[in-house]
GROMACS .gro file of C-alpha atoms in nm:
model
  341
    1MET     CA    1   2.208  -2.564   0.547
    2ARG     CA    2   1.960  -2.723   0.789
    3TRP     CA    3   1.933  -2.594   1.109
    4ASN     CA    4   1.818  -2.769   1.439
    5GLU     CA    5   1.628  -2.533   1.715
    6MET     CA    6   1.689  -2.175   1.580
    7TYR     CA    7   1.388  -1.982   1.520
    8ILE     CA    8   1.264  -1.618   1.428
    9ALA     CA    9   1.091  -1.489   1.757
   10SER     CA   10   0.938  -1.196   1.616
   11THR     CA   11   1.001  -0.919   1.324
   12GLY     CA   12   0.862  -0.536   1.346
   13ILE     CA   13   0.861  -0.296   1.068
   14CYS     CA   14   0.904   0.089   1.038
   15LEU     CA   15   0.713   0.205   0.698
   16PRO     CA   16   0.662   0.647   0.734
   17GLY     CA   17   0.425   0.793   0.466
   18ARG     CA   18   0.301   0.676   0.133
   19ASP     CA   19   0.311   0.863  -0.215
   20SER     CA   20   0.055   0.740  -0.493
   21THR     CA   21   0.229   0.640  -0.783
   22ALA     CA   22  -0.089   0.763  -0.970
   23ASP     CA   23   0.012   1.101  -0.810
   24ALA     CA   24   0.344   1.059  -0.970
   25VAL     CA   25   0.253   0.999  -1.288
   26ALA     CA   26   0.040   1.331  -1.298
   27GLU     CA   27   0.277   1.528  -1.179
   28GLY     CA   28   0.524   1.370  -1.452
   29ARG     CA   29   0.767   1.224  -1.145
   30TYR     CA   30   0.685   0.898  -1.262
   31ASP     CA   31   0.624   0.733  -1.615
   32ALA     CA   32   0.287   0.588  -1.686
   33GLN     CA   33   0.405   0.309  -1.928
   34GLU     CA   34   0.612   0.217  -1.641
   35GLN     CA   35   0.366   0.244  -1.318
   36GLU     CA   36   0.151   0.046  -1.553
   37LYS     CA   37   0.418  -0.232  -1.655
   38ASN     CA   38   0.529  -0.232  -1.237
   39GLY     CA   39   0.193  -0.238  -1.123
   40TYR     CA   40   0.291  -0.020  -0.740
   41LEU     CA   41   0.016   0.165  -0.650
   42SER     CA   42   0.200   0.364  -0.368
   43VAL     CA   43   0.579   0.367  -0.231
   44SER     CA   44   0.679   0.431   0.150
   45VAL     CA   45   0.892   0.789   0.196
   46ALA     CA   46   1.044   0.894   0.462
   47THR     CA   47   1.057   1.263   0.578
   48ASP     CA   48   1.248   1.380   0.865
   49GLU     CA   49   1.334   1.036   0.956
   50SER     CA   50   1.679   0.912   0.925
   51ALA     CA   51   1.753   0.540   0.799
   52ALA     CA   52   1.891   0.470   1.122
   53ASP     CA   53   1.616   0.606   1.327
   54MET     CA   54   1.369   0.394   1.145
   55ALA     CA   55   1.580   0.066   1.225
   56VAL     CA   56   1.560   0.183   1.600
   57SER     CA   57   1.176   0.177   1.567
   58ALA     CA   58   1.167  -0.160   1.408
   59ALA     CA   59   1.356  -0.289   1.642
   60ARG     CA   60   1.188  -0.170   1.947
   61VAL     CA   61   0.852  -0.332   1.770
   62ALA     CA   62   1.069  -0.666   1.756
   63LEU     CA   63   1.190  -0.700   2.069
   64GLY     CA   64   0.888  -0.576   2.228
   65ARG     CA   65   0.696  -0.848   2.035
   66ALA     CA   66   1.000  -1.089   2.122
   67GLY     CA   67   0.941  -0.982   2.499
   68SER     CA   68   1.373  -1.013   2.490
   69ARG     CA   69   1.600  -0.901   2.748
   70ALA     CA   70   1.869  -0.620   2.667
   71GLU     CA   71   2.090  -0.884   2.793
   72GLU     CA   72   1.971  -1.154   2.556
   73ILE     CA   73   2.057  -1.014   2.285
   74ALA     CA   74   2.433  -1.152   2.206
   75LEU     CA   75   2.461  -1.001   1.869
   76LEU     CA   76   2.376  -0.702   1.639
   77LEU     CA   77   2.366  -0.702   1.295
   78HIS     CA   78   2.243  -0.385   1.073
   79ALA     CA   79   2.223  -0.386   0.709
   80ASN     CA   80   2.170  -0.133   0.475
   81PHE     CA   81   2.213   0.019   0.125
   82TYR     CA   82   2.264   0.383   0.129
   83HIS     CA   83   2.350   0.665   0.378
   84GLN     CA   84   2.205   0.583   0.710
   85GLY     CA   85   2.200   0.982   0.860
   86VAL     CA   86   2.569   1.065   0.937
   87ASP     CA   87   2.847   1.006   0.724
   88HIS     CA   88   3.187   0.873   0.923
   89TRP     CA   89   2.951   0.713   1.147
   90THR     CA   90   2.875   0.360   1.323
   91PRO     CA   91   2.505   0.338   1.251
   92ALA     CA   92   2.453  -0.015   1.430
   93SER     CA   93   2.635   0.110   1.759
   94TYR     CA   94   2.371   0.394   1.724
   95ILE     CA   95   2.076   0.102   1.708
   96GLN     CA   96   2.217  -0.097   2.000
   97GLN     CA   97   2.252   0.210   2.214
   98GLN     CA   98   1.907   0.344   2.129
   99THR     CA   99   1.748  -0.006   2.196
  100THR     CA  100   1.946  -0.305   2.387
  101GLY     CA  101   2.248  -0.118   2.493
  102GLY     CA  102   2.531  -0.391   2.631
  103ARG     CA  103   2.843  -0.485   2.506
  104ALA     CA  104   2.728  -0.706   2.214
  105PRO     CA  105   2.940  -0.738   1.911
  106ALA     CA  106   2.724  -0.446   1.688
  107ILE     CA  107   2.823  -0.469   1.320
  108GLU     CA  108   2.721  -0.306   0.991
  109LEU     CA  109   2.639  -0.551   0.682
  110LYS     CA  110   2.665  -0.402   0.297
  111GLN     CA  111   2.475  -0.681   0.096
  112ALA     CA  112   2.281  -0.462  -0.073
  113SER     CA  113   1.901  -0.607  -0.158
  114ASN     CA  114   2.031  -0.920   0.030
  115GLY     CA  115   2.150  -0.800   0.346
  116GLY     CA  116   1.826  -0.897   0.579
  117LEU     CA  117   1.869  -1.214   0.464
  118ALA     CA  118   2.252  -1.272   0.482
  119GLY     CA  119   2.230  -1.119   0.823
  120LEU     CA  120   1.987  -1.385   0.920
  121VAL     CA  121   2.232  -1.615   0.795
  122LEU     CA  122   2.507  -1.483   0.989
  123ALA     CA  123   2.290  -1.452   1.278
  124LEU     CA  124   2.198  -1.826   1.323
  125SER     CA  125   2.548  -1.921   1.295
  126PHE     CA  126   2.665  -1.708   1.552
  127LEU     CA  127   2.422  -1.822   1.794
  128ALA     CA  128   2.515  -2.203   1.713
  129ALA     CA  129   2.887  -2.137   1.743
  130HIS     CA  130   2.846  -1.926   2.029
  131GLU     CA  131   2.524  -2.115   2.213
  132SER     CA  132   2.412  -1.759   2.253
  133GLY     CA  133   2.026  -1.701   2.300
  134ALA     CA  134   1.949  -1.449   2.058
  135ALA     CA  135   2.013  -1.148   1.798
  136LEU     CA  136   1.879  -0.855   1.673
  137VAL     CA  137   1.894  -0.818   1.289
  138THR     CA  138   1.767  -0.454   1.109
  139THR     CA  139   1.780  -0.326   0.789
  140ALA     CA  140   1.705   0.038   0.660
  141ASP     CA  141   1.755   0.292   0.404
  142LYS     CA  142   1.630   0.637   0.308
  143PHE     CA  143   1.601   0.678  -0.104
  144CYS     CA  144   1.611   1.037  -0.135
  145ALA     CA  145   1.707   1.305  -0.339
  146PRO     CA  146   1.970   1.429  -0.422
  147THR     CA  147   2.122   1.086  -0.475
  148TYR     CA  148   1.870   0.897  -0.570
  149ASP     CA  149   1.523   0.962  -0.760
  150ARG     CA  150   1.309   0.670  -0.657
  151TYR     CA  151   1.122   0.662  -0.944
  152ASN     CA  152   1.360   0.728  -1.225
  153SER     CA  153   1.700   0.619  -1.097
  154ASP     CA  154   1.649   0.231  -1.154
  155LYS     CA  155   1.405   0.046  -1.389
  156TRP     CA  156   1.168  -0.196  -1.332
  157ILE     CA  157   1.187  -0.113  -0.921
  158VAL     CA  158   1.055   0.198  -0.717
  159LEU     CA  159   1.273   0.230  -0.414
  160GLY     CA  160   1.104   0.285  -0.110
  161ASP     CA  161   1.245   0.381   0.222
  162GLY     CA  162   1.186   0.187   0.557
  163ALA     CA  163   1.299  -0.028   0.802
  164SER     CA  164   1.263  -0.371   0.947
  165ALA     CA  165   1.365  -0.602   1.216
  166ALA     CA  166   1.394  -0.985   1.301
  167VAL     CA  167   1.483  -1.132   1.638
  168VAL     CA  168   1.669  -1.470   1.588
  169SER     CA  169   1.638  -1.704   1.872
  170ARG     CA  170   1.807  -2.010   1.984
  171GLY     CA  171   1.523  -2.276   2.101
  172SER     CA  172   1.213  -2.123   2.057
  173GLY     CA  173   0.995  -1.868   1.847
  174PHE     CA  174   0.731  -1.837   1.622
  175ALA     CA  175   0.907  -1.925   1.306
  176LYS     CA  176   1.107  -2.250   1.291
  177VAL     CA  177   1.397  -2.190   1.070
  178LEU     CA  178   1.404  -2.550   0.824
  179SER     CA  179   1.729  -2.473   0.606
  180THR     CA  180   1.886  -2.192   0.445
  181ALA     CA  181   2.128  -2.162   0.145
  182MET     CA  182   2.395  -1.902   0.004
  183ASP     CA  183   2.527  -1.796  -0.322
  184SER     CA  184   2.751  -1.565  -0.532
  185ASP     CA  185   2.836  -1.470  -0.878
  186SER     CA  186   3.080  -1.211  -0.882
  187THR     CA  187   3.082  -1.173  -1.238
  188LEU     CA  188   2.785  -1.000  -1.259
  189GLU     CA  189   2.917  -0.724  -1.009
  190GLU     CA  190   3.004  -0.439  -1.283
  191MET     CA  191   2.657  -0.431  -1.381
  192TYR     CA  192   2.608  -0.181  -1.127
  193ARG     CA  193   2.927  -0.046  -1.127
  194GLY     CA  194   2.993   0.231  -1.309
  195PRO     CA  195   3.311   0.465  -1.280
  196PHE     CA  196   3.501   0.525  -0.972
  197THR     CA  197   3.507   0.855  -0.801
  198ASP     CA  198   3.716   1.039  -0.494
  199ALA     CA  199   3.398   1.118  -0.311
  200SER     CA  200   3.103   0.898  -0.209
  201HIS     CA  201   2.893   1.019  -0.509
  202GLY     CA  202   2.994   1.180  -0.835
  203ALA     CA  203   2.913   1.502  -0.971
  204ASP     CA  204   2.591   1.368  -1.196
  205LEU     CA  205   2.312   1.335  -0.970
  206PRO     CA  206   2.064   1.158  -0.923
  207LEU     CA  207   2.268   0.796  -0.953
  208ASP     CA  208   2.169   0.668  -1.355
  209LEU     CA  209   2.186   0.268  -1.242
  210ARG     CA  210   1.946   0.246  -1.598
  211THR     CA  211   2.274   0.356  -1.802
  212ARG     CA  212   2.556   0.146  -1.602
  213LYS     CA  213   2.281  -0.156  -1.642
  214ASN     CA  214   2.237  -0.100  -1.981
  215GLU     CA  215   2.618  -0.076  -2.109
  216TYR     CA  216   2.687  -0.383  -1.887
  217MET     CA  217   2.431  -0.593  -2.096
  218GLU     CA  218   2.478  -0.432  -2.418
  219ARG     CA  219   2.862  -0.569  -2.363
  220VAL     CA  220   2.782  -0.901  -2.216
  221GLY     CA  221   2.457  -0.995  -2.374
  222LEU     CA  222   2.072  -0.988  -2.178
  223ALA     CA  223   2.037  -1.373  -2.226
  224GLU     CA  224   2.371  -1.469  -2.080
  225VAL     CA  225   2.292  -1.228  -1.772
  226ALA     CA  226   1.984  -1.371  -1.734
  227LEU     CA  227   2.115  -1.705  -1.742
  228ARG     CA  228   2.348  -1.617  -1.456
  229SER     CA  229   2.108  -1.428  -1.245
  230SER     CA  230   1.849  -1.710  -1.271
  231THR     CA  231   2.081  -1.980  -1.211
  232GLY     CA  232   2.167  -1.826  -0.834
  233LEU     CA  233   1.829  -1.812  -0.730
  234LEU     CA  234   1.759  -2.162  -0.855
  235ASN     CA  235   2.063  -2.300  -0.679
  236VAL     CA  236   1.955  -2.119  -0.375
  237VAL     CA  237   1.598  -2.278  -0.375
  238LYS     CA  238   1.666  -2.615  -0.465
  239SER     CA  239   1.948  -2.609  -0.194
  240ALA     CA  240   1.717  -2.531   0.071
  241LEU     CA  241   1.415  -2.727  -0.023
  242ASP     CA  242   1.681  -2.987  -0.026
  243ASP     CA  243   1.811  -2.915   0.300
  244ALA     CA  244   1.480  -2.855   0.446
  245GLU     CA  245   1.346  -3.227   0.271
  246LEU     CA  246   1.079  -3.048   0.128
  247GLU     CA  247   0.944  -2.959  -0.238
  248LEU     CA  248   0.810  -2.659  -0.370
  249ASP     CA  249   0.436  -2.741  -0.379
  250GLN     CA  250   0.473  -2.774   0.007
  251ILE     CA  251   0.517  -2.386   0.065
  252SER     CA  252   0.243  -2.219   0.132
  253ARG     CA  253   0.376  -1.854   0.130
  254PHE     CA  254   0.638  -1.710  -0.066
  255VAL     CA  255   0.818  -1.397   0.043
  256PHE     CA  256   1.035  -1.253  -0.290
  257PRO     CA  257   1.156  -0.877  -0.302
  258ASN     CA  258   0.897  -0.591  -0.408
  259VAL     CA  259   1.052  -0.561  -0.770
  260GLY     CA  260   0.807  -0.427  -0.999
  261GLN     CA  261   0.526  -0.669  -1.103
  262ALA     CA  262   0.693  -0.775  -1.444
  263LEU     CA  263   1.017  -0.841  -1.331
  264MET     CA  264   0.834  -1.057  -1.030
  265GLN     CA  265   0.703  -1.219  -1.309
  266TRP     CA  266   0.988  -1.340  -1.539
  267ASP     CA  267   1.229  -1.392  -1.236
  268TYR     CA  268   1.036  -1.557  -0.938
  269LEU     CA  269   0.640  -1.628  -1.075
  270ASP     CA  270   0.742  -1.791  -1.384
  271ALA     CA  271   1.092  -1.977  -1.259
  272PHE     CA  272   0.856  -2.145  -1.011
  273GLY     CA  273   0.529  -2.188  -1.151
  274ILE     CA  274   0.392  -1.975  -0.846
  275ASP     CA  275   0.097  -1.796  -0.827
  276GLU     CA  276   0.113  -1.453  -0.765
  277ALA     CA  277  -0.157  -1.529  -0.452
  278ARG     CA  278   0.078  -1.726  -0.222
  279THR     CA  279   0.346  -1.431  -0.212
  280THR     CA  280   0.334  -1.107  -0.054
  281TRP     CA  281   0.326  -0.882  -0.380
  282ASP     CA  282  -0.001  -0.715  -0.249
  283TRP     CA  283   0.227  -0.559   0.030
  284GLY     CA  284   0.479  -0.485  -0.179
  285ARG     CA  285   0.321  -0.311  -0.451
  286GLN     CA  286   0.232  -0.038  -0.189
  287VAL     CA  287   0.571  -0.025   0.017
  288GLY     CA  288   0.813  -0.019  -0.305
  289HIS     CA  289   1.132  -0.189  -0.238
  290ILE     CA  290   1.268  -0.143   0.061
  291GLY     CA  291   1.632  -0.244   0.046
  292ALA     CA  292   1.735  -0.541   0.244
  293GLY     CA  293   1.419  -0.550   0.451
  294ASP     CA  294   1.153  -0.675   0.214
  295GLN     CA  295   1.159  -1.030   0.333
  296PHE     CA  296   1.145  -0.978   0.724
  297GLY     CA  297   0.878  -0.688   0.624
  298GLY     CA  298   0.687  -0.925   0.392
  299LEU     CA  299   0.701  -1.202   0.661
  300ASN     CA  300   0.602  -0.926   0.894
  301HIS     CA  301   0.321  -0.849   0.665
  302LEU     CA  302   0.210  -1.212   0.669
  303VAL     CA  303   0.158  -1.246   1.048
  304GLU     CA  304   0.002  -0.885   1.107
  305THR     CA  305  -0.273  -0.985   0.833
  306GLY     CA  306  -0.354  -1.319   1.002
  307ARG     CA  307  -0.263  -1.530   0.658
  308LEU     CA  308  -0.036  -1.804   0.808
  309GLY     CA  309  -0.138  -2.094   0.997
  310VAL     CA  310   0.080  -2.335   1.245
  311GLY     CA  311   0.275  -2.599   1.002
  312ASP     CA  312   0.300  -2.367   0.756
  313ARG     CA  313   0.606  -2.332   0.517
  314VAL     CA  314   0.731  -1.982   0.442
  315MET     CA  315   1.010  -1.971   0.172
  316LEU     CA  316   1.214  -1.607   0.217
  317ALA     CA  317   1.429  -1.534  -0.073
  318GLY     CA  318   1.589  -1.275  -0.275
  319SER     CA  319   1.908  -1.120  -0.415
  320GLY     CA  320   2.142  -0.834  -0.409
  321ILE     CA  321   2.359  -0.671  -0.633
  322GLY     CA  322   2.709  -0.795  -0.649
  323PHE     CA  323   2.555  -1.096  -0.749
  324SER     CA  324   2.425  -1.255  -0.409
  325TRP     CA  325   2.125  -1.500  -0.321
  326ASN     CA  326   1.962  -1.594   0.000
  327CYS     CA  327   1.680  -1.827   0.074
  328ALA     CA  328   1.558  -1.918   0.374
  329VAL     CA  329   1.250  -2.212   0.454
  330LEU     CA  330   1.059  -2.158   0.768
  331GLU     CA  331   0.766  -2.358   0.914
  332ILE     CA  332   0.530  -2.228   1.156
  333GLN     CA  333   0.506  -2.297   1.524
  334ASP     CA  334   0.265  -2.079   1.643
  335VAL     CA  335   0.057  -1.763   1.513
  336PRO     CA  336   0.116  -1.430   1.704
  337THR     CA  337  -0.134  -1.165   1.737
  338TRP     CA  338   0.037  -0.854   1.663
  339ASP     CA  339  -0.147  -0.482   1.569
  340ALA     CA  340  -0.075  -0.401   1.242
  341ARG     CA  341   0.205  -0.119   1.220
   0.00000   0.00000   0.00000
């Protein structure tokens, strides 16, 4: 999908404290061989902060940077994966009440790690259809005990706590959205399913996602799973580049999910022939995989560290279990001066 005069006006991030992976290994919480393969130096870990409150913090930063008035926000979308602080509750409405207020639709998205980019596409579509001024997209997750063991529940990924936000705008912004693309393949849905239960989590905690994946791959075959997964990613990247009328070598920076270094190499760098230095892995290895927020967080990092120039093209890409894939191609219009968060 090619977009006309659609922009990201600002981003914001909320990342609490850090847990050193070296300390986690020394204390027996993380396998030393996995630390070496994954390459994480630290991971973002929240203490008293709820996921929803982290989203509020990130949203306030993004709104302040954009200079957006509350009445200009025509839509609020909140993407998340796990518990937001209270059961039987609507975190999107809470985030709205704590930030913009007003009567704009406030909607929660459940698209797993693909939620941030899915929110971007939905916000762009809403603004185009309604000819509205701006939308706020937030993400937040807190992958804590007893449900998760951030170092061991899954393989090739360390789960980080944090939130991100982006103000999406018609007509102006620092990053022009040239194109987006979406794809999905529900034949991969079973990979993370596990048994059905009557409660939100079963008796066996923390979650053992490794066993779910291993049993699925043993039955379907690793080669087949890899082919389906790579096909979805290649589809969205090719489609977004075609619609933007660009080639891959015209992209200056790439923002991929904060997966471990080995998985990043297999799924992204080798697939596209990209050098790690053109990605945001130097940031990702310090915070871990923050659910749906890796892409907005990575873009925020590029701006805050002065790594973008006017005219640079940036690709945001990623996937979510289920499976779904998204890709967005941006062109930098100006380079904001933001203090690092």
